[in-house]
Amino acid sequence: MLAFLSRVDEAMNSSGEGATQARETGTLGKLMVLLDLVTHADAPLRFTDILALAGQPRGTLHRQLSHLLEEGLLELDGDGRYAPGLRLLDFAARSWARNEFRLIAEPHLSDLQQATGETVHLGVLRGQSIIYLDKVDGRQPVRMYSQIGNASPCYCTGVGKAALSLLPAEGLVDLLAGLSFTSFTASTHVSAETLLAEIREIAVEGYAFDREEHEAGIRCVAAPVWSQDRSFIGGISITGPAYRLSMELLRQWAVPVQLAAGRIMEDMRIRLGPRR
Amino acid sequence: MLAFLSRVDEAMNSSGEGATQARETGTLGKLMVLLDLVTHADAPLRFTDILALAGQPRGTLHRQLSHLLEEGLLELDGDGRYAPGLRLLDFAARSWARNEFRLIAEPHLSDLQQATGETVHLGVLRGQSIIYLDKVDGRQPVRMYSQIGNASPCYCTGVGKAALSLLPAEGLVDLLAGLSFTSFTASTHVSAETLLAEIREIAVEGYAFDREEHEAGIRCVAAPVWSQDRSFIGGISITGPAYRLSMELLRQWAVPVQLAAGRIMEDMRIRLGPRR
DNA sequence: AAATTGAGTTCCAAATAATGGAATAACAGC
DNA sequence: GCTGTTATTCCATTATTTGGAACTCAATTT
């Protein structure tokens, strides 16, 4: 309710797709922009590179980076370039291990994986992104960080669209207004209008598809999952290659996905108490 | 050399076992102490709990926590308690996916796992802790975050002791002086003297054992791995239950572990160039 | 060898943000 | 409706951050 709305409002500011803007968190906000810059780059950055990207005075930037280094949030590689620091791993490991949503969902994800033989994901909406909390893949030991923890856009993933279908009208419109669409494939939504139309449909049906919208050749069917207090708004999905997962098959799997989602929510009611 | 020593000096300040002290990073340092507090707790904390732990004035603490919330580094659960934020996952996922050390070591870890059938770890020294960068376990899909990213003490793990054996005398003594020993099992080192003696031995032999020092019933054999520029100082290990891994068997495995470590270092020389 | 360029670091008065004590608000239990 | 507990807001004081310029260092060119 109130708590939920304020949560979404705040979240609007965070971890979007495009421009990383300074938030109203003073010194911390400025440092997080830098951390974002370095972690989102696909290679270590030299001081001068960051100088150009951050648009800050040299002296200021230098001290900011020094602080981030000293805290272990950034590291210098052998060539004096800035890379993400390993201390982040420790923080994240704890954040993940303790996450209630994930802990409760885990057995149900495994069940769903067993039933379908395909990869199952759990994701949660944070700001404009879906953060993947878990992944169960039958075949080989999973390279987990490669998927878990990854933030993906909400407008072109099954879990993302399922999650959006849970938002109240007002919050949804605000969120969509802030999106900047990247056309990952020919099927990616590129306007808030068509996306909104699909989300309205999803809200009625109770499940969502990803028709190769994020990655060519990859489809999924997803169902929304939420905690009663709305602190978790997300979804679960069955994902796989288009050649194996026909749209017809995905439509059949809508039911088991929704059932699994229902069981997760029931477990949450039991384990977290009636208020949540 | 110089760069390396300063790296270790700085690292001395970070992520130790015991007291979390304020570093000289101004506002950021104070906020990181709070983030540490919340992520290292084993349950979400209420405002008042943090107030007692942090020993800060109410107003100050409240604003600091608000900033951390707004940045997504912390989150409020349904009961208004502070928990680690999921934005940390996104940072960590990127940090992990790009880590050169891990990328290069990965195939050799798999080989070692295949050869022995036991769990193989890759860890790197950061401050007084070993941060596990990778884990290859043959049997079931791995719950990765549960191990990867975890920071463990350097004085009671095979990888940790192997890593310490790579430090120059001066740096080692400084690091040991800053340790506070927790006796996890009956075999855990509890003094710098006995630890130093063992590390000297490890430096000569080229491999280290964990004789149930961190967790009862768990043994390992480890070999040190380092990059030429010393920006990575760590090790790899074969770990398993004591009933299956006799000390005799571990002694036999010292050779393959050392060979794998050698291959990782050779690959690093090739891939990272002669200076690193 | 001297000069030049590019990259990174240090310095310090002015501008800005953080501090913390006290007052206020929200809420659960009685 | 009161009471104790917990959380939030306020604002003059204080400490930190800022950013332009000067400086160092190493590599490259003249």
XYZ file of C-alpha atoms (C1' of nucleotides) in Angstrom:
612
model
C 0.000 0.000 0.000
C 1.707 3.182 1.109
C 4.984 1.461 1.828
C 4.731 -0.213 -1.524
C 4.155 2.941 -3.497
C 7.035 4.769 -1.909
C 9.215 1.748 -2.629
C 8.372 1.936 -6.320
C 8.911 5.675 -6.422
C 12.354 5.286 -4.978
C 13.095 2.368 -7.229
C 12.328 4.510 -10.260
C 15.607 6.213 -9.733
C 17.746 3.137 -9.695
C 19.657 0.937 -12.106
C 17.872 1.758 -15.327
C 19.014 0.944 -18.807
C 20.282 4.209 -20.163
C 21.746 7.290 -18.521
C 22.977 6.806 -15.002
C 21.786 9.905 -13.209
C 22.910 11.354 -9.920
C 20.443 10.519 -7.191
C 19.774 12.592 -4.129
C 22.119 10.701 -1.899
C 24.930 13.212 -1.737
C 28.412 11.835 -1.650
C 27.278 8.215 -1.843
C 25.251 8.835 -4.967
C 28.210 10.297 -6.798
C 30.390 7.377 -5.847
C 27.770 4.862 -6.920
C 27.588 6.475 -10.337
C 31.301 5.799 -10.672
C 30.939 2.231 -9.442
C 28.186 1.732 -11.989
C 30.397 3.131 -14.717
C 33.234 0.770 -13.985
C 31.166 -2.360 -13.357
C 29.015 -1.825 -16.455
C 31.973 -1.291 -18.761
C 33.069 -4.452 -20.504
C 36.752 -3.970 -19.784
C 38.823 -2.243 -17.114
C 38.954 1.539 -17.565
C 41.900 3.881 -17.315
C 41.708 7.028 -15.235
C 41.363 9.140 -18.340
C 38.538 6.998 -19.694
C 36.555 7.468 -16.512
C 37.401 11.158 -16.545
C 35.727 11.491 -19.928
C 32.716 9.351 -18.977
C 32.090 10.878 -15.574
C 32.639 14.490 -16.571
C 34.131 15.441 -13.226
C 37.172 17.562 -12.423
C 40.396 15.591 -12.268
C 41.134 16.174 -8.608
C 37.656 15.233 -7.503
C 37.549 12.095 -9.579
C 40.926 11.003 -8.360
C 39.971 11.177 -4.715
C 36.636 9.453 -5.338
C 38.314 6.568 -7.111
C 40.921 6.346 -4.355
C 38.184 5.929 -1.781
C 36.475 3.240 -3.816
C 39.796 1.438 -4.170
C 40.525 1.638 -0.481
C 37.148 0.149 0.319
C 37.717 -2.721 -2.092
C 34.752 -1.766 -4.255
C 37.142 -1.162 -7.139
C 40.541 -2.661 -7.861
C 43.494 -1.670 -10.000
C 44.621 -4.280 -12.473
C 48.244 -4.778 -13.431
C 48.099 -1.989 -15.991
C 46.692 0.570 -13.569
C 43.187 0.283 -14.923
C 40.089 0.266 -12.751
C 38.059 -2.942 -12.455
C 35.207 -4.018 -10.165
C 36.456 -5.074 -6.746
C 36.073 -8.519 -5.273
C 34.648 -7.203 -2.035
C 31.424 -6.867 -3.966
C 31.294 -10.661 -4.171
C 31.283 -11.038 -0.426
C 28.439 -8.582 -0.022
C 26.450 -10.258 -2.759
C 27.012 -13.776 -1.485
C 25.485 -12.789 1.823
C 22.665 -10.901 0.206
C 21.809 -13.916 -1.916
C 22.224 -16.628 0.693
C 19.786 -14.923 3.041
C 17.156 -13.813 0.575
C 13.822 -15.101 1.838
C 12.093 -15.015 -1.511
C 14.768 -17.182 -3.087
C 14.935 -19.596 -0.160
C 11.211 -20.197 -0.272
C 11.027 -20.473 -4.053
C 13.991 -22.803 -4.515
C 12.270 -26.211 -4.067
C 9.434 -25.171 -6.344
C 11.870 -24.102 -9.036
C 13.529 -27.505 -8.866
C 10.164 -29.228 -9.155
C 9.319 -27.191 -12.216
C 12.696 -27.954 -13.748
C 12.162 -31.671 -13.164
C 8.685 -31.551 -14.673
C 9.716 -29.772 -17.858
C 13.390 -30.549 -18.287
C 14.071 -26.935 -19.205
C 15.803 -24.083 -17.392
C 13.802 -22.339 -14.698
C 14.427 -18.776 -13.507
C 13.338 -16.688 -10.552
C 13.491 -12.918 -10.950
C 12.416 -9.876 -9.009
C 11.641 -6.331 -10.122
C 13.992 -3.659 -8.871
C 13.479 -0.291 -10.429
C 13.216 -0.817 -14.169
C 15.201 -4.034 -14.114
C 14.610 -7.657 -13.382
C 17.293 -9.095 -11.145
C 17.602 -12.843 -11.487
C 17.669 -14.439 -8.058
C 17.979 -18.076 -9.029
C 18.306 -20.449 -11.926
C 17.827 -24.200 -12.065
C 19.230 -25.943 -15.083
C 19.172 -29.696 -15.313
C 22.089 -30.507 -17.498
C 25.403 -29.243 -16.258
C 26.695 -27.547 -13.124
C 25.586 -23.993 -13.589
C 27.897 -21.050 -14.075
C 25.703 -19.189 -11.687
C 26.884 -15.647 -11.558
C 26.656 -15.604 -15.321
C 22.904 -15.440 -14.932
C 22.091 -15.008 -11.269
C 22.443 -11.442 -10.169
C 22.258 -10.177 -13.709
C 19.974 -7.233 -14.181
C 17.909 -7.450 -17.365
C 15.364 -5.011 -18.786
C 11.788 -5.568 -17.630
C 10.207 -4.827 -21.020
C 11.653 -7.730 -22.989
C 11.772 -10.628 -20.548
C 8.982 -12.970 -19.566
C 9.632 -12.483 -15.875
C 9.785 -8.727 -16.403
C 6.461 -8.462 -18.166
C 4.835 -10.803 -15.660
C 6.133 -8.603 -12.845
C 4.901 -5.431 -14.515
C 1.429 -6.939 -14.774
C 1.288 -6.834 -10.967
C 1.824 -3.102 -10.690
C -1.113 -0.795 -9.987
C -2.099 1.340 -12.995
C -0.476 4.515 -11.747
C 2.854 3.007 -10.796
C 2.970 1.102 -14.076
C 2.435 4.181 -16.227
C 5.121 6.067 -14.334
C 7.567 3.216 -14.758
C 6.863 2.829 -18.469
C 7.298 6.576 -18.969
C 10.815 6.312 -17.630
C 11.867 3.414 -19.863
C 14.208 3.802 -22.773
C 13.762 0.934 -25.167
C 16.639 -0.924 -26.745
C 15.744 -3.120 -29.690
C 17.587 -6.341 -28.872
C 15.799 -8.353 -31.576
C 13.149 -7.762 -34.220
C 10.444 -8.688 -31.674
C 11.503 -6.377 -28.853
C 8.875 -3.884 -27.718
C 10.057 -0.414 -28.629
C 7.161 1.674 -27.360
C 5.367 2.027 -24.064
C 2.016 1.760 -25.883
C 2.398 -1.745 -27.322
C 4.088 -2.876 -24.100
C 1.249 -1.529 -21.984
C -1.284 -3.317 -24.169
C 0.516 -6.617 -23.706
C 0.864 -6.109 -19.976
C -2.877 -5.499 -19.649
C -3.415 -8.800 -21.431
C -0.925 -10.550 -19.162
C -2.703 -9.170 -16.112
C -5.892 -10.858 -17.336
C -4.344 -14.165 -18.472
C -1.955 -14.558 -15.558
C 1.087 -15.544 -17.611
C 3.541 -13.932 -20.031
C 5.656 -15.019 -22.980
C 9.010 -13.881 -24.181
C 8.833 -14.423 -27.953
C 12.543 -14.028 -28.642
C 12.361 -10.417 -27.484
C 15.596 -10.262 -25.544
C 17.704 -12.815 -27.356
C 17.066 -14.315 -30.748
C 16.252 -18.004 -30.538
C 15.282 -17.903 -26.852
C 11.682 -18.142 -25.696
C 10.024 -18.398 -22.315
C 6.755 -18.578 -20.483
C 6.503 -16.812 -17.141
C 4.063 -16.328 -14.291
C 4.008 -13.500 -11.762
C 4.880 -14.043 -8.114
C 4.487 -11.513 -5.333
C 4.646 -11.298 -1.577
C 1.522 -10.015 0.122
C 3.244 -6.875 1.292
C 4.528 -6.344 -2.239
C 8.137 -6.077 -1.171
C 8.823 -8.775 -3.748
C 7.298 -8.343 -7.161
C 8.680 -10.786 -9.639
C 8.091 -13.968 -11.501
C 9.275 -17.400 -12.488
C 9.847 -18.670 -15.978
C 10.672 -21.694 -18.087
C 13.223 -20.731 -20.696
C 14.715 -22.540 -23.650
C 15.660 -22.526 -27.306
C 12.910 -21.697 -29.795
C 13.531 -24.841 -31.848
C 12.601 -26.975 -28.862
C 9.979 -24.756 -27.261
C 7.166 -24.122 -29.734
C 4.678 -21.431 -28.784
C 2.160 -24.224 -28.493
C 4.301 -26.054 -25.938
C 4.835 -22.831 -24.017
C 1.079 -22.296 -23.898
C 0.718 -25.762 -22.360
C 3.358 -24.951 -19.788
C 1.534 -21.806 -18.710
C -0.498 -23.920 -16.316
C 2.373 -25.645 -14.452
C 4.245 -22.334 -14.232
C 1.213 -20.657 -12.702
C 0.736 -23.569 -10.320
C 4.355 -23.364 -9.192
C 3.971 -19.622 -8.724
C 0.896 -20.267 -6.613
C 2.756 -22.733 -4.423
C 5.591 -20.277 -3.870
C 3.130 -17.620 -2.768
C 1.351 -20.053 -0.477
C 4.671 -20.988 1.123
C 5.439 -17.327 1.612
C 2.148 -16.749 3.380
C 2.951 -19.645 5.697
C 6.583 -18.795 6.338
C 6.411 -15.005 6.465
C 3.128 -14.682 8.297
C -0.165 -13.179 7.187
C 1.019 -9.586 6.924
C 3.613 -10.393 4.267
C 56.990 -4.885 -5.913
C 56.124 -1.388 -4.771
C 52.656 -1.528 -6.198
C 52.236 -4.901 -4.596
C 53.315 -3.813 -1.154
C 51.019 -0.837 -1.134
C 48.236 -3.125 -2.221
C 48.797 -5.349 0.768
C 49.093 -2.410 3.123
C 45.775 -1.071 1.998
C 44.242 -4.495 2.118
C 45.225 -4.818 5.755
C 42.409 -2.479 6.589
C 39.669 -4.393 4.902
C 37.163 -7.122 5.648
C 38.872 -8.812 8.562
C 37.324 -11.227 10.973
C 36.710 -9.183 14.048
C 36.040 -5.511 14.623
C 34.999 -3.503 11.591
C 36.957 -0.296 11.903
C 36.456 3.013 10.191
C 38.877 3.470 7.317
C 40.162 6.755 6.054
C 37.660 7.091 3.306
C 35.482 9.773 4.815
C 31.789 9.507 4.177
C 32.105 6.345 2.115
C 33.983 4.530 4.870
C 31.284 5.253 7.400
C 28.603 3.987 5.056
C 30.545 0.831 4.262
C 30.815 0.030 7.953
C 27.037 0.112 8.077
C 26.707 -2.012 4.970
C 29.098 -4.510 6.537
C 27.078 -4.555 9.713
C 23.837 -5.342 7.947
C 25.212 -7.854 5.438
C 27.208 -9.730 8.089
C 24.296 -10.030 10.480
C 22.423 -13.289 10.112
C 19.000 -11.694 10.090
C 17.538 -8.334 9.102
C 18.178 -5.636 11.706
C 15.853 -3.032 13.105
C 16.845 0.602 13.265
C 17.458 0.360 16.985
C 19.659 -2.736 16.598
C 21.887 -0.897 14.163
C 21.861 2.141 16.416
C 23.335 0.058 19.233
C 25.868 -1.679 16.984
C 27.044 1.385 15.117
C 27.187 3.734 18.078
C 26.165 6.769 16.054
C 23.680 9.537 16.840
C 20.150 8.758 15.764
C 19.803 11.507 13.211
C 23.078 10.696 11.530
C 22.381 6.994 11.366
C 18.959 7.536 9.979
C 20.169 9.644 7.095
C 22.998 7.244 6.337
C 20.635 4.290 6.176
C 18.248 6.288 4.002
C 20.994 6.907 1.502
C 21.944 3.240 1.430
C 18.285 2.344 0.893
C 17.878 4.825 -1.896
C 20.905 3.416 -3.668
C 19.565 -0.120 -3.383
C 22.498 -1.278 -1.281
C 20.100 -1.999 1.555
C 16.430 -2.853 1.502
C 13.612 -2.720 4.026
C 11.776 -5.973 4.567
C 8.081 -6.153 5.302
C 8.650 -5.517 9.001
C 10.732 -2.394 8.457
C 14.000 -4.151 9.145
C 17.151 -3.539 7.146
C 18.472 -6.308 4.869
C 21.165 -6.407 2.165
C 19.944 -4.942 -1.099
C 19.678 -6.835 -4.351
C 21.583 -4.201 -6.283
C 24.664 -5.788 -4.768
C 23.943 -8.887 -6.853
C 24.140 -6.973 -10.086
C 27.480 -5.447 -9.165
C 28.868 -8.803 -8.099
C 27.644 -10.656 -11.153
C 29.587 -8.278 -13.350
C 32.629 -8.353 -11.147
C 32.663 -12.143 -11.262
C 31.847 -12.643 -14.928
C 34.762 -10.448 -15.997
C 37.381 -11.604 -13.530
C 40.447 -12.586 -15.538
C 41.907 -14.865 -12.906
C 38.740 -16.921 -12.724
C 38.272 -17.036 -16.498
C 41.753 -18.369 -17.008
C 41.610 -20.848 -14.141
C 38.202 -22.309 -14.934
C 39.175 -25.054 -17.423
C 42.009 -26.210 -15.185
C 39.659 -26.428 -12.218
C 37.345 -28.627 -14.240
C 40.238 -30.859 -15.259
C 41.266 -31.253 -11.652
C 37.718 -32.038 -10.630
C 37.493 -34.713 -13.335
C 40.791 -36.245 -12.283
C 39.933 -36.501 -8.598
C 36.174 -36.593 -8.457
C 36.201 -34.157 -5.536
C 35.239 -30.517 -5.197
C 37.758 -27.977 -6.483
C 37.976 -24.363 -5.296
C 39.693 -21.223 -6.526
C 40.304 -18.489 -3.976
C 42.147 -15.200 -3.827
C 43.573 -13.261 -0.895
C 41.943 -9.929 -0.177
C 43.049 -8.341 3.040
C 42.915 -11.001 5.712
C 40.305 -13.056 3.917
C 40.149 -15.584 1.145
C 37.404 -14.802 -1.309
C 36.273 -17.866 -3.218
C 36.112 -17.076 -6.911
C 34.995 -20.422 -8.253
C 33.948 -23.908 -7.294
C 33.632 -27.029 -9.429
C 31.681 -29.853 -7.916
C 30.922 -32.932 -9.934
C 27.799 -34.274 -8.409
C 24.903 -31.842 -8.397
C 24.188 -28.430 -9.841
C 25.971 -26.132 -7.443
C 24.332 -23.614 -5.182
C 27.047 -21.257 -6.127
C 26.641 -18.135 -4.092
C 26.627 -20.360 -1.059
C 30.350 -20.793 -1.583
C 31.477 -18.468 -4.341
C 31.956 -14.951 -3.118
C 32.152 -16.082 0.473
C 34.968 -14.555 2.420
C 36.691 -17.049 4.711
C 39.587 -16.545 7.122
C 43.026 -17.053 5.612
C 44.484 -18.812 8.663
C 42.310 -21.917 8.651
C 41.757 -22.725 4.994
C 44.076 -24.559 2.629
C 43.817 -21.886 -0.017
C 44.419 -19.231 2.620
C 47.587 -20.772 3.979
C 48.851 -21.464 0.477
C 48.269 -17.809 -0.403
C 50.022 -16.582 2.734
C 53.066 -18.645 1.805
C 53.508 -16.357 -1.208
C 53.784 -13.159 0.801
C 57.183 -11.577 1.409
C 58.374 -11.910 5.025
C 57.564 -8.336 6.003
C 54.071 -8.260 4.551
C 53.311 -11.635 6.087
C 54.321 -10.623 9.596
C 52.244 -7.457 9.361
C 49.237 -9.408 8.184
C 49.564 -12.051 10.899
C 49.895 -9.333 13.540
C 46.497 -7.999 12.537
C 44.698 -11.341 12.701
C 42.268 -12.246 15.426
C 41.923 -15.995 15.634
C 38.608 -17.760 16.020
C 38.808 -21.395 17.028
C 36.390 -23.037 14.600
C 37.513 -26.578 15.464
C 40.027 -28.241 17.773
C 42.649 -28.047 15.000
C 42.303 -24.340 14.154
C 45.483 -22.317 14.543
C 45.017 -19.885 17.394
C 48.354 -18.125 17.413
C 50.439 -16.302 14.856
C 53.523 -18.287 15.915
C 52.292 -21.782 15.041
C 50.645 -20.414 11.907
C 53.850 -18.728 10.788
C 55.791 -21.934 11.323
C 53.363 -23.867 9.140
C 53.385 -21.186 6.451
C 57.180 -21.311 6.288
C 56.900 -25.051 5.762
C 54.261 -24.566 3.065
C 56.510 -22.062 1.299
C 59.169 -24.778 1.068
C 56.891 -27.691 0.142
C 54.679 -25.785 -2.278
C 51.368 -27.114 -0.981
C 49.145 -26.763 2.070
C 46.631 -28.888 3.933
C 43.506 -27.998 5.802
C 43.295 -30.662 8.510
C 39.710 -29.975 9.552
C 40.727 -26.519 10.730
C 37.750 -24.557 9.455
C 35.023 -27.164 9.555
C 35.090 -30.475 11.386
C 35.133 -33.400 8.983
C 36.354 -31.374 6.017
C 39.904 -31.639 4.702
C 41.703 -30.208 1.719
C 44.995 -29.958 -0.092
C 45.849 -26.663 -1.762
C 48.549 -25.130 -3.940
C 49.373 -21.441 -4.314
C 48.675 -19.533 -7.528
C 49.794 -16.002 -8.290
C 49.960 -13.587 -11.166
C 53.399 -12.253 -11.986
C 52.484 -8.728 -10.947
C 51.060 -10.147 -7.713
C 47.690 -8.534 -8.188
C 46.258 -12.006 -7.659
C 47.596 -14.010 -4.766
C 45.553 -17.078 -4.126
C 45.318 -20.781 -4.518
C 43.362 -23.791 -5.663
C 42.273 -26.719 -3.555
C 40.689 -30.137 -3.593
C 38.210 -30.381 -0.740
C 36.170 -33.221 0.662
C 34.983 -35.163 3.685
C 37.658 -36.565 5.984
C 36.231 -40.097 5.830
C 36.903 -40.199 2.114
C 40.049 -38.082 1.952
C 42.740 -39.635 4.128
C 45.810 -37.517 4.774
C 47.694 -40.070 2.725
C 45.413 -39.546 -0.259
C 45.708 -35.782 0.118
C 49.501 -36.086 0.105
C 49.240 -37.962 -3.192
C 47.018 -35.254 -4.623
C 49.530 -32.548 -3.768
C 51.240 -33.213 -7.089
C 48.221 -32.864 -9.402
C 47.110 -29.764 -7.516
C 50.511 -28.195 -7.962
C 50.549 -29.146 -11.628
C 47.149 -27.565 -12.173
C 48.338 -24.432 -10.363
C 51.359 -24.360 -12.667
C 49.181 -24.600 -15.752
C 46.967 -21.754 -14.559
C 50.026 -19.551 -14.058
C 51.390 -20.477 -17.456
C 48.071 -19.557 -19.065
C 48.144 -16.241 -17.242
C 51.594 -15.446 -18.550
C 50.382 -16.162 -22.063
C 47.050 -14.360 -21.820
C 48.027 -11.378 -19.712
C 51.427 -10.691 -21.196
C 54.877 -10.881 -19.654
C 54.474 -7.989 -17.221
C 51.606 -9.670 -15.412
C 70.337 14.939 -24.627
C 66.605 18.351 -24.396
C 61.874 19.255 -25.327
C 57.231 17.691 -25.679
C 53.322 15.214 -24.804
C 50.150 12.433 -22.099
C 48.769 10.359 -17.879
C 48.308 10.555 -13.136
C 48.778 12.903 -8.528
C 48.778 16.592 -4.990
C 47.322 21.017 -2.936
C 44.210 24.277 -0.567
C 40.634 28.165 -0.180
C 35.700 28.116 -1.225
C 31.460 25.597 -1.560
C 28.841 21.917 -0.009
C 27.309 18.132 2.585
C 27.356 15.638 7.003
C 26.623 15.953 11.896
C 24.010 15.275 16.184
C 21.099 16.896 19.841
C 16.466 17.792 20.566
C 11.752 17.963 19.131
C 8.212 15.520 16.763
C 5.652 11.701 14.840
C 3.908 6.857 14.473
C 2.478 2.878 16.547
C 1.585 -1.208 19.443
C -0.004 -2.806 23.805
C -2.602 -2.021 27.753
C -7.055 7.365 25.629
C -2.786 6.736 27.771
C 2.153 4.886 27.818
C 6.322 3.166 26.395
C 8.883 2.018 22.391
C 10.511 2.916 17.946
C 11.295 5.718 14.009
C 11.602 10.296 11.638
C 12.395 15.278 10.944
C 14.658 19.706 11.872
C 18.518 23.004 11.637
C 22.588 25.661 13.411
C 27.256 23.929 13.749
C 31.058 21.451 11.974
C 33.646 18.623 8.890
C 34.144 16.961 4.227
C 34.072 17.473 -0.503
C 35.055 20.263 -4.368
C 37.750 21.780 -8.439
C 41.085 24.670 -10.632
C 45.824 24.917 -11.012
C 50.362 23.460 -10.187
C 53.241 19.487 -10.031
C 55.500 14.799 -10.933
C 56.722 11.102 -13.734
C 57.495 8.383 -17.803
C 57.360 7.710 -22.520
C 58.034 9.725 -27.105
C 59.740 12.970 -30.321
C 63.003 16.485 -32.076
